[in-house]
Amino acid sequence: MSRTRVAIINVTGYIGIDLARILLRHPEVDLVCVTGRSAAGKRLSEVFPHMEGSGLTIRAEFDVPADVVFSAMPHKASAEACMPLVAQGLKVIDVSADFRLKSRQEYESWYDVQHPCPELLDVAVYGLPEVHREGIRAATLVANPGCYPTGAILALAPALAGGLVEGDIIVDSKSGVSGAGRSLTLTTHFAECNESVAAYAVGGHRHLPEIRQECKRLSDRVTELLFLPHLIPMTRGILSSCYAKASEQWLSTAGDPNQSLMEHYREFYRSSPFVKVVAAPPATKHVWGSNFCHVYPTYDKRTGRLLLISAIDNLVKGGAGQAVQNMNLMLGFDESCGLNSLPVYP
Amino acid sequence: MSRTRVAIINVTGYIGIDLARILLRHPEVDLVCVTGRSAAGKRLSEVFPHMEGSGLTIRAEFDVPADVVFSAMPHKASAEACMPLVAQGLKVIDVSADFRLKSRQEYESWYDVQHPCPELLDVAVYGLPEVHREGIRAATLVANPGCYPTGAILALAPALAGGLVEGDIIVDSKSGVSGAGRSLTLTTHFAECNESVAAYAVGGHRHLPEIRQECKRLSDRVTELLFLPHLIPMTRGILSSCYAKASEQWLSTAGDPNQSLMEHYREFYRSSPFVKVVAAPPATKHVWGSNFCHVYPTYDKRTGRLLLISAIDNLVKGGAGQAVQNMNLMLGFDESCGLNSLPVYP
Amino acid sequence: MSRTRVAIINVTGYIGIDLARILLRHPEVDLVCVTGRSAAGKRLSEVFPHMEGSGLTIRAEFDVPADVVFSAMPHKASAEACMPLVAQGLKVIDVSADFRLKSRQEYESWYDVQHPCPELLDVAVYGLPEVHREGIRAATLVANPGCYPTGAILALAPALAGGLVEGDIIVDSKSGVSGAGRSLTLTTHFAECNESVAAYAVGGHRHLPEIRQECKRLSDRVTELLFLPHLIPMTRGILSSCYAKASEQWLSTAGDPNQSLMEHYREFYRSSPFVKVVAAPPATKHVWGSNFCHVYPTYDKRTGRLLLISAIDNLVKGGAGQAVQNMNLMLGFDESCGLNSLPVYP
Amino acid sequence: MSRTRVAIINVTGYIGIDLARILLRHPEVDLVCVTGRSAAGKRLSEVFPHMEGSGLTIRAEFDVPADVVFSAMPHKASAEACMPLVAQGLKVIDVSADFRLKSRQEYESWYDVQHPCPELLDVAVYGLPEVHREGIRAATLVANPGCYPTGAILALAPALAGGLVEGDIIVDSKSGVSGAGRSLTLTTHFAECNESVAAYAVGGHRHLPEIRQECKRLSDRVTELLFLPHLIPMTRGILSSCYAKASEQWLSTAGDPNQSLMEHYREFYRSSPFVKVVAAPPATKHVWGSNFCHVYPTYDKRTGRLLLISAIDNLVKGGAGQAVQNMNLMLGFDESCGLNSLPVYP
């Protein structure tokens, strides 16, 4: 039987190149094509010296037969690139934001563009395996989640799905700088962001509607959701501290809330190989370079809030790794195939 | 007229040595004594090479005549050291936690020791000049605030004092590693905390009762306060993101909430030289090495919450600088005397 | 056929735990035992949360049947631990310094201890595969090189072996902080070493005799070798900038020195899967988390010196990865088995 | 008597804005004008929030009466800007490279432009006060040294001037990223340079001829000079490790070389308030944010080389601070006026 051929459209961003890193070592697929207009014609290792020896050359266009395509184009351009591929029957995993929001209106309002193919919004499956595993298995088009939503939803999902929380939720996230991408900005200039921390997108970050959409799908008791991202001086990682009111109903039946909470979380993620429910507050270093997510749930008896904290590598579980996890599900491979590298510590 | 003589008890921690840095350049005082038991007899510059040329030698005990004493001892030991000095009529500024909490019970429960001199709790003034300026001017004993409380209260005070908020408050703070002190721990070992972020003291940090005490003094509408600190990979700085419910009363009269909020904050801090109400989310780098605090207030119309964000240098406004600011007030100097260095950027 | 069983003595340091990370994913071996006295009895993941799910428990002693043992004990204790294992006929890879120096006298003078088993110094093979590959294949006891020597020798070896250089050599190395180990020191306290760089061991670093020994084995034209290490604020990586006088003989025959140099280096490392001779100055980030070494040789016509620069990950090629590479050679596996993860960038 | 009025042409780079930080607190001068074409018309604090409260507005052109002008323009443009100011008799301090090299030919060859006013090359004084103090006092036009030359020459000058060294010199420097300026480049993008170190300008850095010129002026025994700069992941600071052969003559008369060396260095810098000859290897953190330079000289008996190590803050002693020190000398102020802030540690 011939091996699965995969392609990456736009390999030159951080998620694109991390996809290449993972796929080049994936035992079941061959990376046959990587594209990137600005660097077309160059050897991959010329642009990315850590790829020395990969043998790949960056192509201007996706023009090689493949079975699975990852699109890492910017939004709108990505939908335009994916549309014909879906039509051809290829398996497509879009790491842009184009197919994440189910509401065309929300998409167009937050991204300030017209959606090129709104008819695909219902076809696409939101690619968070721990929540939509079965849908992904059957999907042709997967919308790979944003980095912040991955961390936030994995922290919140068990509590939401189990009716443990109600009322408003606050998500305060801290991200490494690679999350801002490879394009040059003053904000990501070393001397500006090193030895500093700041909140940004205070008026509303584009990942807010995505987190809200998935939270609402998991629970109808959530009233409002506030999400505030912060940039901190490290390269990789997102820590999300989520504050959610414990529901009266759950509290009245929980017995020891902390024990009950921990058991509920462990049960929820029992069959998810990449989410570890841990017994102490996680550090992003504990998942560095890996597809793992560490989740720590605790109950704050002083305020009646649940503190739900998650740590991920924003480019792996929050990007390229999760995309490969989705591919594994779509192709019927073992979910963790090619993704079982342990975190690099320290 | 003879110049004011000042002393630092326990100069060998980060706040102690930053006090020395500031006091050695203060135009109105002479630093006549620095103590440190473990390094007694050594030249200050031998232990702290950046002090090359200071001419100071570390003494075992405070045994030189002085007018003002800063105690940077650990808690309990600090109260024991301050007690006789207060009795002698010296002006004392304690940078430990010993005189911050008005309730002996709270102190003893959070710090798990007996208070050596509870009778001084009412004598001491909480040294946050922007809130207790007049009290500090008249004080003999000042309790210099903790670093987190400084950032949190400066972010919240105008909203609390003006009745802008009600209900629960969440304070999510991100601190540089110097806040954890100079004692060696695995948590502050470079390879462990670099390229990582984590929450800590999830069960309750000792600065929580301090923040709560001051918030309750400013407003009786606060129901619950949740405070979660995080360690991030930088040396100096604290960013506090505070989430507080806007009060119905204020909203009904505010007109444009964001404009009204900004004006209220500017008015509140009009006479405070070190607090700048800024028009964009602050970064800790904007106050690095200085006694300034940048505060950014905004109203989130989606959730009805106020987002109140502050940035300080944890060792200056959150420690040594504020202590000198307090000294200036106690001695009738200009509040910003010796403290007007601009932040070092980038 | 039964699989190879491997053990790690003293898993609790940075090289020990990185050995665990690699060996747990090595396709040909089973990690059957990890020891660590201070943490004996604890689950590995309790001490190292990134190992969540490994299933290993730290043992007090090495007391489980194994075929290959890695000793990551401190020097002297390591020799004492290895001695009986070698006697039993196990394959032993010592990552301490105990068997690296051929001269007992040099060892005892630099490490200031008596060597527990000097008779093994001749038995041990210096485990730098790119230089001693055949010896390692046949070895029972391998002395895994120090991190600095790995980088320095890989930069210099082709020039030395080919007679390209003569006279004195200066090696100026810059290391990430993990190289200083997991034991707590003020030097490696985050607030002390972040945002700072300093030289250390100016009077002579213990890796100097090791570099000198291997350089002299490769060429008798080297007169003096000066090695100065620096600590820089990053977690992993060593960059070594080596300055060596081009030999008159080589210059007179080289034609275009830079082209000739590059070809000579490429030829020298043709069969070494982990050393990449690159066409631009390497960055340690290009090898982060991997067993690769990037080497960049160039000729400075102004001064007649060769600039030979190498980049490695100090814990992988400079430690755990190289140890596994040695194991692969000793056991007849493919040299890169279990080591082909690509560098994690950015 | 009216106070001295000073202006900064091009305040928007890192040296320009650090000049503003220092000059705004200088007791003897008034900063009356700051220019910056791209940000003309904006409040200074809008572009640089740490300047909140400065009251300055960025002007398009220098069009306000002033007595002293600092030009922080790029090379060539800077000479063009300085030319008319010198003609008008203003005191001018140029922080660009335009007047540093005495040889027009060298300048034009390294900078690849025609010099706009070569006739001023002899008028300009090289602004390293510790070497050219008297010349600077009398100067109208001062060429403020480059950051690397400042560190390298201060490390080498006493040895060169005293005939302690001969033969070739190697200068290996490690710089923080702010040295690369505020313009956006991939090299200074946080995710690219954090957790990494690399050499650059391997073919020859523009500061090489500058270091060489000053070394040759100090000693005619220097044969060749090799200079290699490295970028390391910190914001501020340069550490220069200089390797120079001890002269036979000095060695034959030195007695204890290390003691003699230390005494010679101390004597050389006896009247220089900003250079501290220290007794242990310096760290850049020891001078962070200050105008101090720490120099550590030692003799390596194994190789007969002197190791001469210096640490500076690249933007202060290596830029803005030194420029103000030059101004102080030109105007007859105390050399350290406005510059005596202690380093910010940690």
GROMACS .gro file of N, CA, C and O in nm, chain D residues 176-214:
model
  156
 1214GLY      N    1   2.412   4.249   2.413
 1214GLY     CA    2   2.268   4.242   2.421
 1214GLY      C    3   2.207   4.292   2.291
 1214GLY      O    4   2.271   4.361   2.211
 1215VAL      N    5   2.078   4.261   2.273
 1215VAL     CA    6   2.013   4.282   2.144
 1215VAL      C    7   1.983   4.429   2.115
 1215VAL      O    8   1.972   4.469   2.000
 1216SER      N    9   1.973   4.511   2.218
 1216SER     CA   10   1.943   4.653   2.192
 1216SER      C   11   2.052   4.717   2.109
 1216SER      O   12   2.028   4.817   2.041
 1217GLY      N   13   2.173   4.659   2.112
 1217GLY     CA   14   2.282   4.711   2.030
 1217GLY      C   15   2.251   4.709   1.881
 1217GLY      O   16   2.309   4.786   1.804
 1218ALA      N   17   2.160   4.623   1.841
 1218ALA     CA   18   2.123   4.616   1.700
 1218ALA      C   19   2.021   4.721   1.662
 1218ALA      O   20   1.978   4.729   1.546
 1219GLY      N   21   1.979   4.800   1.757
 1219GLY     CA   22   1.891   4.912   1.726
 1219GLY      C   23   1.743   4.880   1.732
 1219GLY      O   24   1.703   4.769   1.768
 1220ARG      N   25   1.665   4.981   1.696
 1220ARG     CA   26   1.520   4.971   1.709
 1220ARG      C   27   1.452   4.933   1.577
 1220ARG      O   28   1.332   4.907   1.574
 1221SER      N   29   1.528   4.930   1.468
 1221SER     CA   30   1.469   4.889   1.340
 1221SER      C   31   1.440   4.740   1.344
 1221SER      O   32   1.519   4.661   1.399
 1222LEU      N   33   1.332   4.703   1.282
 1222LEU     CA   34   1.288   4.563   1.288
 1222LEU      C   35   1.369   4.475   1.192
 1222LEU      O   36   1.388   4.510   1.076
 1223THR      N   37   1.419   4.365   1.244
 1223THR     CA   38   1.489   4.266   1.162
 1223THR      C   39   1.454   4.128   1.215
 1223THR      O   40   1.415   4.113   1.331
 1224LEU      N   41   1.470   4.029   1.131
 1224LEU     CA   42   1.443   3.892   1.176
 1224LEU      C   43   1.541   3.854   1.287
 1224LEU      O   44   1.506   3.785   1.383
 1225THR      N   45   1.663   3.901   1.275
 1225THR     CA   46   1.766   3.870   1.374
 1225THR      C   47   1.729   3.918   1.514
 1225THR      O   48   1.771   3.859   1.614
 1226THR      N   49   1.653   4.026   1.522
 1226THR     CA   50   1.619   4.082   1.653
 1226THR      C   51   1.472   4.057   1.689
 1226THR      O   52   1.422   4.115   1.786
 1227HIS      N   53   1.406   3.973   1.612
 1227HIS     CA   54   1.270   3.927   1.642
 1227HIS      C   55   1.280   3.837   1.764
 1227HIS      O   56   1.364   3.746   1.767
 1228PHE      N   57   1.197   3.859   1.864
 1228PHE     CA   58   1.214   3.789   1.991
 1228PHE      C   59   1.228   3.638   1.975
 1228PHE      O   60   1.323   3.576   2.026
 1229ALA      N   61   1.135   3.578   1.901
 1229ALA     CA   62   1.135   3.432   1.893
 1229ALA      C   63   1.258   3.378   1.822
 1229ALA      O   64   1.292   3.260   1.837
 1230GLU      N   65   1.327   3.463   1.748
 1230GLU     CA   66   1.447   3.419   1.675
 1230GLU      C   67   1.574   3.429   1.761
 1230GLU      O   68   1.663   3.347   1.749
 1231CYS      N   69   1.583   3.534   1.843
 1231CYS     CA   70   1.709   3.552   1.916
 1231CYS      C   71   1.701   3.511   2.062
 1231CYS      O   72   1.805   3.492   2.126
 1232ASN      N   73   1.580   3.495   2.116
 1232ASN     CA   74   1.571   3.446   2.251
 1232ASN      C   75   1.619   3.302   2.256
 1232ASN      O   76   1.603   3.227   2.159
 1233GLU      N   77   1.676   3.262   2.367
 1233GLU     CA   78   1.726   3.125   2.383
 1233GLU      C   79   1.820   3.087   2.268
 1233GLU      O   80   1.813   2.976   2.215
 1234SER      N   81   1.907   3.178   2.230
 1234SER     CA   82   2.000   3.149   2.123
 1234SER      C   83   2.120   3.243   2.133
 1234SER      O   84   2.112   3.349   2.194
 1235VAL      N   85   2.229   3.201   2.076
 1235VAL     CA   86   2.347   3.287   2.066
 1235VAL      C   87   2.413   3.258   1.933
 1235VAL      O   88   2.412   3.144   1.886
 1236ALA      N   89   2.464   3.361   1.869
 1236ALA     CA   90   2.533   3.343   1.741
 1236ALA      C   91   2.636   3.452   1.722
 1236ALA      O   92   2.621   3.564   1.775
 1237ALA      N   93   2.741   3.419   1.649
 1237ALA     CA   94   2.835   3.521   1.603
 1237ALA      C   95   2.775   3.587   1.479
 1237ALA      O   96   2.691   3.530   1.411
 1238TYR      N   97   2.815   3.709   1.451
 1238TYR     CA   98   2.770   3.774   1.328
 1238TYR      C   99   2.881   3.862   1.274
 1238TYR      O  100   2.981   3.883   1.341
 1239ALA      N  101   2.860   3.914   1.157
 1239ALA     CA  102   2.962   3.998   1.092
 1239ALA      C  103   3.097   3.928   1.093
 1239ALA      O  104   3.200   3.989   1.122
 1240VAL      N  105   3.094   3.799   1.065
 1240VAL     CA  106   3.217   3.719   1.073
 1240VAL      C  107   3.320   3.767   0.971
 1240VAL      O  108   3.441   3.759   0.994
 1241GLY      N  109   3.272   3.821   0.861
 1241GLY     CA  110   3.366   3.872   0.760
 1241GLY      C  111   3.429   4.005   0.795
 1241GLY      O  112   3.516   4.055   0.721
 1242GLY      N  113   3.386   4.066   0.906
 1242GLY     CA  114   3.442   4.195   0.944
 1242GLY      C  115   3.333   4.293   0.984
 1242GLY      O  116   3.251   4.333   0.902
 1243HIS      N  117   3.335   4.335   1.110
 1243HIS     CA  118   3.234   4.428   1.161
 1243HIS      C  119   3.289   4.571   1.150
 1243HIS      O  120   3.408   4.594   1.162
 1244ARG      N  121   3.198   4.665   1.129
 1244ARG     CA  122   3.240   4.804   1.111
 1244ARG      C  123   3.311   4.865   1.232
 1244ARG      O  124   3.374   4.969   1.220
 1245HIS      N  125   3.297   4.802   1.346
 1245HIS     CA  126   3.369   4.853   1.462
 1245HIS      C  127   3.514   4.806   1.467
 1245HIS      O  128   3.593   4.855   1.548
 1246LEU      N  129   3.550   4.712   1.380
 1246LEU     CA  130   3.689   4.664   1.378
 1246LEU      C  131   3.790   4.776   1.347
 1246LEU      O  132   3.887   4.795   1.421
 1247PRO      N  133   3.771   4.853   1.239
 1247PRO     CA  134   3.870   4.957   1.211
 1247PRO      C  135   3.880   5.060   1.323
 1247PRO      O  136   3.986   5.119   1.346
 1248GLU      N  137   3.770   5.080   1.392
 1248GLU     CA  138   3.768   5.178   1.501
 1248GLU      C  139   3.851   5.127   1.620
 1248GLU      O  140   3.931   5.201   1.677
 1249ILE      N  141   3.831   5.000   1.653
 1249ILE     CA  142   3.911   4.942   1.763
 1249ILE      C  143   4.058   4.942   1.723
 1249ILE      O  144   4.146   4.979   1.801
 1250ARG      N  145   4.084   4.902   1.599
 1250ARG     CA  146   4.222   4.893   1.551
 1250ARG      C  147   4.290   5.029   1.553
 1250ARG      O  148   4.405   5.042   1.595
 1251GLN      N  149   4.219   5.131   1.506
 1251GLN     CA  150   4.277   5.266   1.504
 1251GLN      C  151   4.322   5.309   1.643
 1251GLN      O  152   4.435   5.357   1.663
 1252GLU      N  153   4.235   5.289   1.742
 1252GLU     CA  154   4.269   5.335   1.876
 1252GLU      C  155   4.378   5.248   1.939
 1252GLU      O  156   4.462   5.299   2.012
   0.00000   0.00000   0.00000
